[in-house]
Structures are given as C-alpha cells and as structure tokens.
C-alpha cells in the first residue's frame, strides 16, 4: 500500500511536468516514451529475451496497435494540458475505464451490469458539467477550454483502445517484453507526428531535457511500473480506484506550483466524474477489466 501511494503521487506529477515544458506536446510525449523505453528495455532484452522470439504474429500485431493507440493518447492529452485546466484535463483523461467497459461490451461481448451502466451515466453527466464554460472566462478562453476538454476525452478513448488491445497479450507475455514492443511502436509513431508537425528534435536547453527525463522516471517508472508491481500484492480493484487520486493530486500540485485555481464548475463536474469512475471500477465485472488495464499500463 505504501508503494501504491508513492506510485499515485508519481503519476500526479505528469501534468505539472508537461505544463512546465516549453516544448511542443508531441515532442514532450516522444521523449517521455523514448526515455522510458531506454529504462525498461535492458530488463526485457536481458532476462526476457527469449520471449520476443515466442511472440505470435497476432500478439505482435496487437502490441503494435496498442503502441499506436498509446501514442495518440499521449499526443492528445499533452495538447489538452495546454488548452484547459489541469483539473479538467487530468479528470477527463481518467474516464478511460468507462470506454474500456463500453469497448469490452461492443467488441468482446462482455456483460454490462446495472452498476457499470450507472457509473457510465454518472460520468457522462459530470463530463457535461465540466464542458460548461467558466462564467468569468472570455469567449476565446472558453473555446480553448472546450477543445482541451475534448482532446482529454480523445486521450481517454485512445487509452481504452490501448488497454483493450493488450488485455489478452498480458495473459501470455510478461510485462517488460510487452511494454518494450509497445513503447518502441509508440515512440516511432510519436516521432512521425513530431516530424509531420515540423517540430525540432534537438534544439532544447538542459531544463527541457531534465523535464523529459523526469516524465520518464517519475510518472513512467516510479508511477505505472510500481503500479504493476503492486498488482501482485493488492487487488486490482484497489489499484484501479487508487488512480482516482491522480486528478486530486494533480489539481493540488497545479494550485501550489502553477497558482492555477480551477473554476467551481470544473470542481463540481470533476467530483461527479470521479464518482462515476469509482462506481464503474468497483462493479462486478470491473475487477477483471481493471486488472488487464493496469497490467497493460505503462504511462
């Protein structure tokens, strides 16, 4: 449980590090994944090298799909943080369990019970409340916030695709070989986005490189890697619900470090969204989905 607390605190720093960075969203996302890959690949290529040769074509293809989805998740979410408040962006991107439940129902035929349906309904209501413009904001700022909120939801959808693509693979392939393939694909996809946007890859001061490394070591390794370790010792529902602490932690850090006070409508809508995610994550079918999602995660 102590490790779980450390992990949630670590992932809560992601939004702040992105906000501090002056690089384009796609560049920050690319180096976060690239540096995380550099940190985990030695473990996979050392002790788990043989598992790469045993990957079936289907599993490899699913891992590639997961990697592309993860890249789109990062690209959308990092851009969202530049347009809306940390509280709104981090809360909306955490709606991924809702889309995992919907995707599992539509694509895999998994049963959605009343509790899951209730959680989805509550979350949608909260998201609608958060989409309402701050009455004190200008028209331009309100418009940017809506775009940022929408990008956060896109990030949540892409995270759900990432989780669903990796669910069956993680039952046959251990963590490090799986995330090595996913991160390599993710980094290659983000590199393509960076080049397509014409953003520079190398012309950054030392401060930016430290922020890129911080994103990899903090939210990447100390955050989601530790969460995966915690799954061996506590129930997956506990891990899933603990991630609801990320929006709270990120909002508090934004208040302390960025002097960003979210408008009341964001706080009210965020509370409703978190309640909906909690209901969905603790539903009868949610435990298996949460386990697969957390096992596949490596943000």
mmCIF file of C-alpha atoms in Angstrom:
data_model
loop_
_atom_site.group_PDB
_atom_site.id
_atom_site.type_symbol
_atom_site.label_atom_id
_atom_site.label_comp_id
_atom_site.label_asym_id
_atom_site.label_seq_id
_atom_site.Cartn_x
_atom_site.Cartn_y
_atom_site.Cartn_z
ATOM 1 C CA UNK A 1 0.000 0.000 0.000
ATOM 2 C CA UNK A 2 2.946 2.339 0.659
ATOM 3 C CA UNK A 3 4.275 1.611 -2.826
ATOM 4 C CA UNK A 4 0.811 2.288 -4.228
ATOM 5 C CA UNK A 5 0.770 5.694 -2.530
ATOM 6 C CA UNK A 6 4.185 6.515 -3.998
ATOM 7 C CA UNK A 7 3.008 5.459 -7.464
ATOM 8 C CA UNK A 8 -0.120 7.627 -7.348
ATOM 9 C CA UNK A 9 1.963 10.583 -6.177
ATOM 10 C CA UNK A 10 4.397 9.981 -9.047
ATOM 11 C CA UNK A 11 1.734 9.857 -11.770
ATOM 12 C CA UNK A 12 0.177 13.017 -10.334
ATOM 13 C CA UNK A 13 3.291 14.965 -11.343
ATOM 14 C CA UNK A 14 2.874 14.236 -15.072
ATOM 15 C CA UNK A 15 0.552 17.153 -15.828
ATOM 16 C CA UNK A 16 2.784 19.596 -13.945
ATOM 17 C CA UNK A 17 5.928 18.483 -15.775
ATOM 18 C CA UNK A 18 4.138 18.830 -19.118
ATOM 19 C CA UNK A 19 2.949 22.326 -18.188
ATOM 20 C CA UNK A 20 6.484 23.352 -17.175
ATOM 21 C CA UNK A 21 7.866 22.199 -20.508
ATOM 22 C CA UNK A 22 8.083 24.749 -23.295
ATOM 23 C CA UNK A 23 8.386 22.066 -25.982
ATOM 24 C CA UNK A 24 5.552 21.096 -28.296
ATOM 25 C CA UNK A 25 3.193 18.492 -26.838
ATOM 26 C CA UNK A 26 4.263 15.838 -29.355
ATOM 27 C CA UNK A 27 7.951 16.416 -28.567
ATOM 28 C CA UNK A 28 7.439 16.091 -24.809
ATOM 29 C CA UNK A 29 5.381 12.932 -25.372
ATOM 30 C CA UNK A 30 8.019 11.469 -27.701
ATOM 31 C CA UNK A 31 10.909 11.912 -25.287
ATOM 32 C CA UNK A 32 8.855 10.685 -22.336
ATOM 33 C CA UNK A 33 8.231 7.409 -24.138
ATOM 34 C CA UNK A 34 11.729 7.184 -25.634
ATOM 35 C CA UNK A 35 13.432 7.647 -22.268
ATOM 36 C CA UNK A 36 11.033 5.221 -20.592
ATOM 37 C CA UNK A 37 11.863 2.689 -23.322
ATOM 38 C CA UNK A 38 15.567 3.200 -22.672
ATOM 39 C CA UNK A 39 14.994 2.472 -18.975
ATOM 40 C CA UNK A 40 12.887 -0.698 -19.356
ATOM 41 C CA UNK A 41 14.395 -2.261 -22.493
ATOM 42 C CA UNK A 42 17.561 -3.543 -20.747
ATOM 43 C CA UNK A 43 15.423 -5.650 -18.386
ATOM 44 C CA UNK A 44 13.438 -7.104 -21.291
ATOM 45 C CA UNK A 45 16.437 -7.730 -23.542
ATOM 46 C CA UNK A 46 18.441 -9.217 -20.693
ATOM 47 C CA UNK A 47 16.346 -11.682 -18.724
ATOM 48 C CA UNK A 48 13.321 -11.938 -21.055
ATOM 49 C CA UNK A 49 14.977 -12.003 -24.474
ATOM 50 C CA UNK A 50 13.619 -15.430 -25.375
ATOM 51 C CA UNK A 51 10.030 -14.238 -25.045
ATOM 52 C CA UNK A 52 10.395 -11.939 -28.046
ATOM 53 C CA UNK A 53 11.015 -14.951 -30.303
ATOM 54 C CA UNK A 54 7.910 -16.665 -28.957
ATOM 55 C CA UNK A 55 5.601 -13.761 -29.793
ATOM 56 C CA UNK A 56 2.967 -14.856 -32.295
ATOM 57 C CA UNK A 57 2.093 -12.636 -35.230
ATOM 58 C CA UNK A 58 -1.280 -11.920 -33.703
ATOM 59 C CA UNK A 59 0.232 -10.864 -30.381
ATOM 60 C CA UNK A 60 2.843 -8.732 -32.128
ATOM 61 C CA UNK A 61 0.143 -7.051 -34.222
ATOM 62 C CA UNK A 62 -1.949 -6.370 -31.102
ATOM 63 C CA UNK A 63 1.091 -4.880 -29.362
ATOM 64 C CA UNK A 64 1.667 -2.591 -32.349
ATOM 65 C CA UNK A 65 -1.977 -1.455 -32.241
ATOM 66 C CA UNK A 66 -1.589 -0.800 -28.515
ATOM 67 C CA UNK A 67 1.572 1.226 -29.163
ATOM 68 C CA UNK A 68 -0.095 3.409 -31.808
ATOM 69 C CA UNK A 69 -3.095 3.975 -29.513
ATOM 70 C CA UNK A 70 -0.785 4.911 -26.633
ATOM 71 C CA UNK A 71 0.993 7.439 -28.867
ATOM 72 C CA UNK A 72 -2.319 9.065 -29.826
ATOM 73 C CA UNK A 73 -3.314 9.072 -26.152
ATOM 74 C CA UNK A 74 -0.181 10.969 -25.164
ATOM 75 C CA UNK A 75 -0.368 13.367 -28.115
ATOM 76 C CA UNK A 76 -4.000 14.282 -27.387
ATOM 77 C CA UNK A 77 -3.617 14.529 -23.624
ATOM 78 C CA UNK A 78 -0.395 16.576 -23.658
ATOM 79 C CA UNK A 79 -2.012 19.020 -26.104
ATOM 80 C CA UNK A 80 -5.092 19.149 -23.873
ATOM 81 C CA UNK A 81 -2.985 20.380 -20.965
ATOM 82 C CA UNK A 82 -2.016 23.459 -22.974
ATOM 83 C CA UNK A 83 -5.649 24.428 -23.568
ATOM 84 C CA UNK A 84 -7.615 23.672 -20.413
ATOM 85 C CA UNK A 85 -7.036 23.452 -16.677
ATOM 86 C CA UNK A 86 -5.000 20.659 -15.150
ATOM 87 C CA UNK A 87 -8.030 19.628 -13.090
ATOM 88 C CA UNK A 88 -10.280 19.269 -16.142
ATOM 89 C CA UNK A 89 -7.681 17.587 -18.366
ATOM 90 C CA UNK A 90 -6.499 15.006 -15.832
ATOM 91 C CA UNK A 91 -10.012 14.181 -14.651
ATOM 92 C CA UNK A 92 -11.418 13.706 -18.155
ATOM 93 C CA UNK A 93 -8.479 11.598 -19.328
ATOM 94 C CA UNK A 94 -9.122 9.324 -16.347
ATOM 95 C CA UNK A 95 -12.528 8.390 -17.809
ATOM 96 C CA UNK A 96 -10.743 5.590 -19.650
ATOM 97 C CA UNK A 97 -12.405 2.816 -17.542
ATOM 98 C CA UNK A 98 -15.737 3.973 -18.965
ATOM 99 C CA UNK A 99 -14.528 3.473 -22.533
ATOM 100 C CA UNK A 100 -12.864 0.185 -21.586
ATOM 101 C CA UNK A 101 -16.237 -1.070 -20.313
ATOM 102 C CA UNK A 102 -18.018 0.153 -23.449
ATOM 103 C CA UNK A 103 -15.362 -1.297 -25.743
ATOM 104 C CA UNK A 104 -15.428 -4.642 -23.952
ATOM 105 C CA UNK A 105 -19.213 -4.731 -24.386
ATOM 106 C CA UNK A 106 -19.221 -3.718 -28.072
ATOM 107 C CA UNK A 107 -16.127 -5.634 -29.231
ATOM 108 C CA UNK A 108 -15.850 -8.559 -26.839
ATOM 109 C CA UNK A 109 -19.473 -9.083 -25.867
ATOM 110 C CA UNK A 110 -18.752 -8.671 -22.153
ATOM 111 C CA UNK A 111 -21.801 -8.154 -19.960
ATOM 112 C CA UNK A 112 -22.511 -4.646 -18.651
ATOM 113 C CA UNK A 113 -24.478 -4.824 -15.418
ATOM 114 C CA UNK A 114 -26.575 -2.075 -13.860
ATOM 115 C CA UNK A 115 -23.730 -0.811 -11.704
ATOM 116 C CA UNK A 116 -21.485 -0.281 -14.730
ATOM 117 C CA UNK A 117 -24.327 1.402 -16.615
ATOM 118 C CA UNK A 118 -24.942 3.669 -13.621
ATOM 119 C CA UNK A 119 -21.256 4.556 -13.423
ATOM 120 C CA UNK A 120 -21.165 5.397 -17.125
ATOM 121 C CA UNK A 121 -24.247 7.590 -16.799
ATOM 122 C CA UNK A 122 -22.860 9.468 -13.791
ATOM 123 C CA UNK A 123 -19.529 10.016 -15.547
ATOM 124 C CA UNK A 124 -21.202 11.373 -18.686
ATOM 125 C CA UNK A 125 -23.218 13.798 -16.555
ATOM 126 C CA UNK A 126 -20.051 15.005 -14.856
ATOM 127 C CA UNK A 127 -18.287 15.437 -18.191
ATOM 128 C CA UNK A 128 -21.219 17.511 -19.487
ATOM 129 C CA UNK A 129 -20.989 19.744 -16.419
ATOM 130 C CA UNK A 130 -17.241 20.189 -16.958
ATOM 131 C CA UNK A 131 -17.859 21.197 -20.578
ATOM 132 C CA UNK A 132 -19.859 24.226 -19.432
ATOM 133 C CA UNK A 133 -17.796 27.386 -19.832
ATOM 134 C CA UNK A 134 -16.493 29.240 -16.801
ATOM 135 C CA UNK A 135 -18.827 32.263 -16.495
ATOM 136 C CA UNK A 136 -15.850 34.510 -15.721
ATOM 137 C CA UNK A 137 -13.842 33.388 -18.767
ATOM 138 C CA UNK A 138 -13.675 35.183 -22.088
ATOM 139 C CA UNK A 139 -15.199 33.641 -25.203
ATOM 140 C CA UNK A 140 -11.745 32.780 -26.577
ATOM 141 C CA UNK A 141 -10.599 31.147 -23.339
ATOM 142 C CA UNK A 142 -13.869 29.229 -23.029
ATOM 143 C CA UNK A 143 -13.457 27.962 -26.598
ATOM 144 C CA UNK A 144 -9.902 26.800 -25.931
ATOM 145 C CA UNK A 145 -11.047 25.039 -22.768
ATOM 146 C CA UNK A 146 -13.719 23.120 -24.690
ATOM 147 C CA UNK A 147 -11.145 21.992 -27.248
ATOM 148 C CA UNK A 148 -8.794 20.982 -24.432
ATOM 149 C CA UNK A 149 -11.548 19.040 -22.680
ATOM 150 C CA UNK A 150 -12.435 17.302 -25.936
ATOM 151 C CA UNK A 151 -8.785 16.340 -26.504
ATOM 152 C CA UNK A 152 -8.646 14.895 -22.978
ATOM 153 C CA UNK A 153 -11.641 12.688 -23.814
ATOM 154 C CA UNK A 154 -9.907 11.624 -27.052
ATOM 155 C CA UNK A 155 -6.909 10.729 -24.901
ATOM 156 C CA UNK A 156 -9.166 8.612 -22.693
ATOM 157 C CA UNK A 157 -10.627 6.793 -25.707
ATOM 158 C CA UNK A 158 -7.139 6.058 -27.057
ATOM 159 C CA UNK A 159 -6.068 4.789 -23.634
ATOM 160 C CA UNK A 160 -9.054 2.437 -23.666
ATOM 161 C CA UNK A 161 -8.019 1.113 -27.099
ATOM 162 C CA UNK A 162 -4.512 0.616 -25.699
ATOM 163 C CA UNK A 163 -5.804 -1.338 -22.722
ATOM 164 C CA UNK A 164 -8.203 -3.480 -24.749
ATOM 165 C CA UNK A 165 -5.522 -4.322 -27.323
ATOM 166 C CA UNK A 166 -3.190 -5.512 -24.596
ATOM 167 C CA UNK A 167 -5.599 -7.443 -22.384
ATOM 168 C CA UNK A 168 -5.193 -10.885 -23.927
ATOM 169 C CA UNK A 169 -1.458 -10.468 -24.615
ATOM 170 C CA UNK A 170 -0.622 -9.818 -20.976
ATOM 171 C CA UNK A 171 -2.048 -13.230 -20.082
ATOM 172 C CA UNK A 172 0.712 -14.861 -22.175
ATOM 173 C CA UNK A 173 3.582 -12.352 -22.228
ATOM 174 C CA UNK A 174 5.324 -10.866 -19.190
ATOM 175 C CA UNK A 175 5.357 -7.133 -18.543
ATOM 176 C CA UNK A 176 8.779 -5.984 -19.765
ATOM 177 C CA UNK A 177 8.780 -7.684 -23.193
ATOM 178 C CA UNK A 178 5.245 -6.432 -23.808
ATOM 179 C CA UNK A 179 5.896 -2.808 -22.876
ATOM 180 C CA UNK A 180 9.171 -2.836 -24.836
ATOM 181 C CA UNK A 181 7.294 -3.596 -28.062
ATOM 182 C CA UNK A 182 4.531 -1.142 -27.165
ATOM 183 C CA UNK A 183 6.917 1.671 -26.218
ATOM 184 C CA UNK A 184 9.033 1.144 -29.347
ATOM 185 C CA UNK A 185 5.912 1.398 -31.527
ATOM 186 C CA UNK A 186 4.638 4.344 -29.516
ATOM 187 C CA UNK A 187 7.949 6.213 -29.828
ATOM 188 C CA UNK A 188 8.087 5.587 -33.599
ATOM 189 C CA UNK A 189 4.504 6.875 -34.003
ATOM 190 C CA UNK A 190 5.204 9.987 -31.932
ATOM 191 C CA UNK A 191 8.388 10.597 -33.908
ATOM 192 C CA UNK A 192 6.294 10.575 -37.074
ATOM 193 C CA UNK A 193 3.902 13.114 -35.519
ATOM 194 C CA UNK A 194 6.800 15.355 -34.443
ATOM 195 C CA UNK A 195 8.325 15.315 -37.933
ATOM 196 C CA UNK A 196 4.954 15.866 -39.614
ATOM 197 C CA UNK A 197 4.381 18.933 -37.438
ATOM 198 C CA UNK A 198 7.855 20.257 -38.235
ATOM 199 C CA UNK A 199 8.902 20.477 -34.580
ATOM 200 C CA UNK A 200 12.629 20.454 -33.759
ATOM 201 C CA UNK A 201 14.027 17.349 -32.074
ATOM 202 C CA UNK A 202 17.282 18.565 -30.565
ATOM 203 C CA UNK A 203 17.314 22.342 -30.056
ATOM 204 C CA UNK A 204 16.308 22.350 -26.383
ATOM 205 C CA UNK A 205 18.006 23.720 -23.242
ATOM 206 C CA UNK A 206 19.135 21.485 -20.387
ATOM 207 C CA UNK A 207 15.965 22.303 -18.442
ATOM 208 C CA UNK A 208 13.794 20.698 -21.109
ATOM 209 C CA UNK A 209 15.886 17.531 -21.195
ATOM 210 C CA UNK A 210 15.549 17.261 -17.414
ATOM 211 C CA UNK A 211 11.773 17.607 -17.727
ATOM 212 C CA UNK A 212 11.671 14.910 -20.422
ATOM 213 C CA UNK A 213 13.718 12.615 -18.187
ATOM 214 C CA UNK A 214 11.518 13.486 -15.213
ATOM 215 C CA UNK A 215 8.420 12.423 -17.157
ATOM 216 C CA UNK A 216 10.030 9.054 -17.841
ATOM 217 C CA UNK A 217 11.441 8.390 -14.360
ATOM 218 C CA UNK A 218 8.543 9.819 -12.338
ATOM 219 C CA UNK A 219 5.163 9.029 -13.948
ATOM 220 C CA UNK A 220 6.667 6.318 -16.181
ATOM 221 C CA UNK A 221 8.886 4.179 -13.968
ATOM 222 C CA UNK A 222 8.036 5.175 -10.381
ATOM 223 C CA UNK A 223 4.389 5.596 -11.317
ATOM 224 C CA UNK A 224 2.972 2.934 -13.585
ATOM 225 C CA UNK A 225 5.768 0.392 -13.227
ATOM 226 C CA UNK A 226 5.267 0.414 -9.457
ATOM 227 C CA UNK A 227 1.511 0.142 -10.001
ATOM 228 C CA UNK A 228 2.100 -3.032 -11.971
ATOM 229 C CA UNK A 229 4.285 -4.380 -9.164
ATOM 230 C CA UNK A 230 1.562 -3.530 -6.626
ATOM 231 C CA UNK A 231 -0.908 -5.700 -8.566
ATOM 232 C CA UNK A 232 0.966 -8.741 -7.292
ATOM 233 C CA UNK A 233 0.171 -7.777 -3.700
ATOM 234 C CA UNK A 234 -3.210 -5.997 -3.662
ATOM 235 C CA UNK A 235 -6.478 -6.475 -5.530
ATOM 236 C CA UNK A 236 -6.730 -4.917 -8.967
ATOM 237 C CA UNK A 237 -9.842 -3.004 -7.883
ATOM 238 C CA UNK A 238 -7.758 -1.291 -5.201
ATOM 239 C CA UNK A 239 -5.174 -0.282 -7.812
ATOM 240 C CA UNK A 240 -7.849 0.926 -10.221
ATOM 241 C CA UNK A 241 -9.645 3.009 -7.615
ATOM 242 C CA UNK A 242 -6.362 4.392 -6.270
ATOM 243 C CA UNK A 243 -5.770 6.027 -9.663
ATOM 244 C CA UNK A 244 -8.681 8.332 -8.861
ATOM 245 C CA UNK A 245 -6.137 10.050 -6.621
ATOM 246 C CA UNK A 246 -4.266 11.310 -9.704
ATOM 247 C CA UNK A 247 -6.740 14.094 -10.616
ATOM 248 C CA UNK A 248 -6.850 15.166 -6.981
ATOM 249 C CA UNK A 249 -3.066 15.155 -6.639
ATOM 250 C CA UNK A 250 -2.546 16.929 -9.962
ATOM 251 C CA UNK A 251 -5.112 19.598 -9.087
ATOM 252 C CA UNK A 252 -3.426 20.270 -5.741
ATOM 253 C CA UNK A 253 0.021 20.432 -7.356
ATOM 254 C CA UNK A 254 -1.323 22.819 -10.004
ATOM 255 C CA UNK A 255 -2.689 25.027 -7.231
ATOM 256 C CA UNK A 256 0.601 25.032 -5.319
ATOM 257 C CA UNK A 257 3.107 25.117 -8.186
ATOM 258 C CA UNK A 258 1.207 26.824 -11.015
ATOM 259 C CA UNK A 259 -1.164 29.012 -8.961
ATOM 260 C CA UNK A 260 -3.970 27.535 -11.051
ATOM 261 C CA UNK A 261 -7.338 27.664 -9.335
ATOM 262 C CA UNK A 262 -9.935 25.614 -11.236
ATOM 263 C CA UNK A 263 -13.350 27.278 -11.649
ATOM 264 C CA UNK A 264 -16.195 25.955 -9.452
ATOM 265 C CA UNK A 265 -17.939 24.276 -12.413
ATOM 266 C CA UNK A 266 -14.785 22.217 -13.060
ATOM 267 C CA UNK A 267 -14.584 21.111 -9.431
ATOM 268 C CA UNK A 268 -18.256 20.111 -9.327
ATOM 269 C CA UNK A 269 -18.117 18.286 -12.646
ATOM 270 C CA UNK A 270 -14.823 16.639 -11.698
ATOM 271 C CA UNK A 271 -16.281 15.307 -8.458
ATOM 272 C CA UNK A 272 -19.193 13.793 -10.381
ATOM 273 C CA UNK A 273 -16.833 12.247 -12.961
ATOM 274 C CA UNK A 274 -14.683 10.683 -10.236
ATOM 275 C CA UNK A 275 -17.806 9.272 -8.574
ATOM 276 C CA UNK A 276 -18.847 7.693 -11.869
ATOM 277 C CA UNK A 277 -15.403 6.206 -12.446
ATOM 278 C CA UNK A 278 -15.423 4.798 -8.913
ATOM 279 C CA UNK A 279 -18.794 3.125 -9.436
ATOM 280 C CA UNK A 280 -17.642 1.639 -12.752
ATOM 281 C CA UNK A 281 -14.241 0.499 -11.437
ATOM 282 C CA UNK A 282 -15.772 -1.321 -8.471
ATOM 283 C CA UNK A 283 -18.513 -3.015 -10.473
ATOM 284 C CA UNK A 284 -18.768 -6.809 -10.551
ATOM 285 C CA UNK A 285 -17.141 -7.125 -13.983
ATOM 286 C CA UNK A 286 -14.833 -4.205 -13.441
ATOM 287 C CA UNK A 287 -12.209 -6.116 -11.457
ATOM 288 C CA UNK A 288 -11.045 -8.222 -14.386
ATOM 289 C CA UNK A 289 -11.036 -5.254 -16.724
ATOM 290 C CA UNK A 290 -9.130 -3.149 -14.233
ATOM 291 C CA UNK A 291 -6.569 -5.888 -13.810
ATOM 292 C CA UNK A 292 -5.987 -6.182 -17.541
ATOM 293 C CA UNK A 293 -5.875 -2.408 -17.941
ATOM 294 C CA UNK A 294 -3.442 -1.886 -15.117
ATOM 295 C CA UNK A 295 -1.255 -4.774 -16.274
ATOM 296 C CA UNK A 296 -1.069 -3.263 -19.753
ATOM 297 C CA UNK A 297 -0.469 0.252 -18.484
ATOM 298 C CA UNK A 298 2.894 1.899 -18.648
ATOM 299 C CA UNK A 299 2.105 5.586 -18.896
#
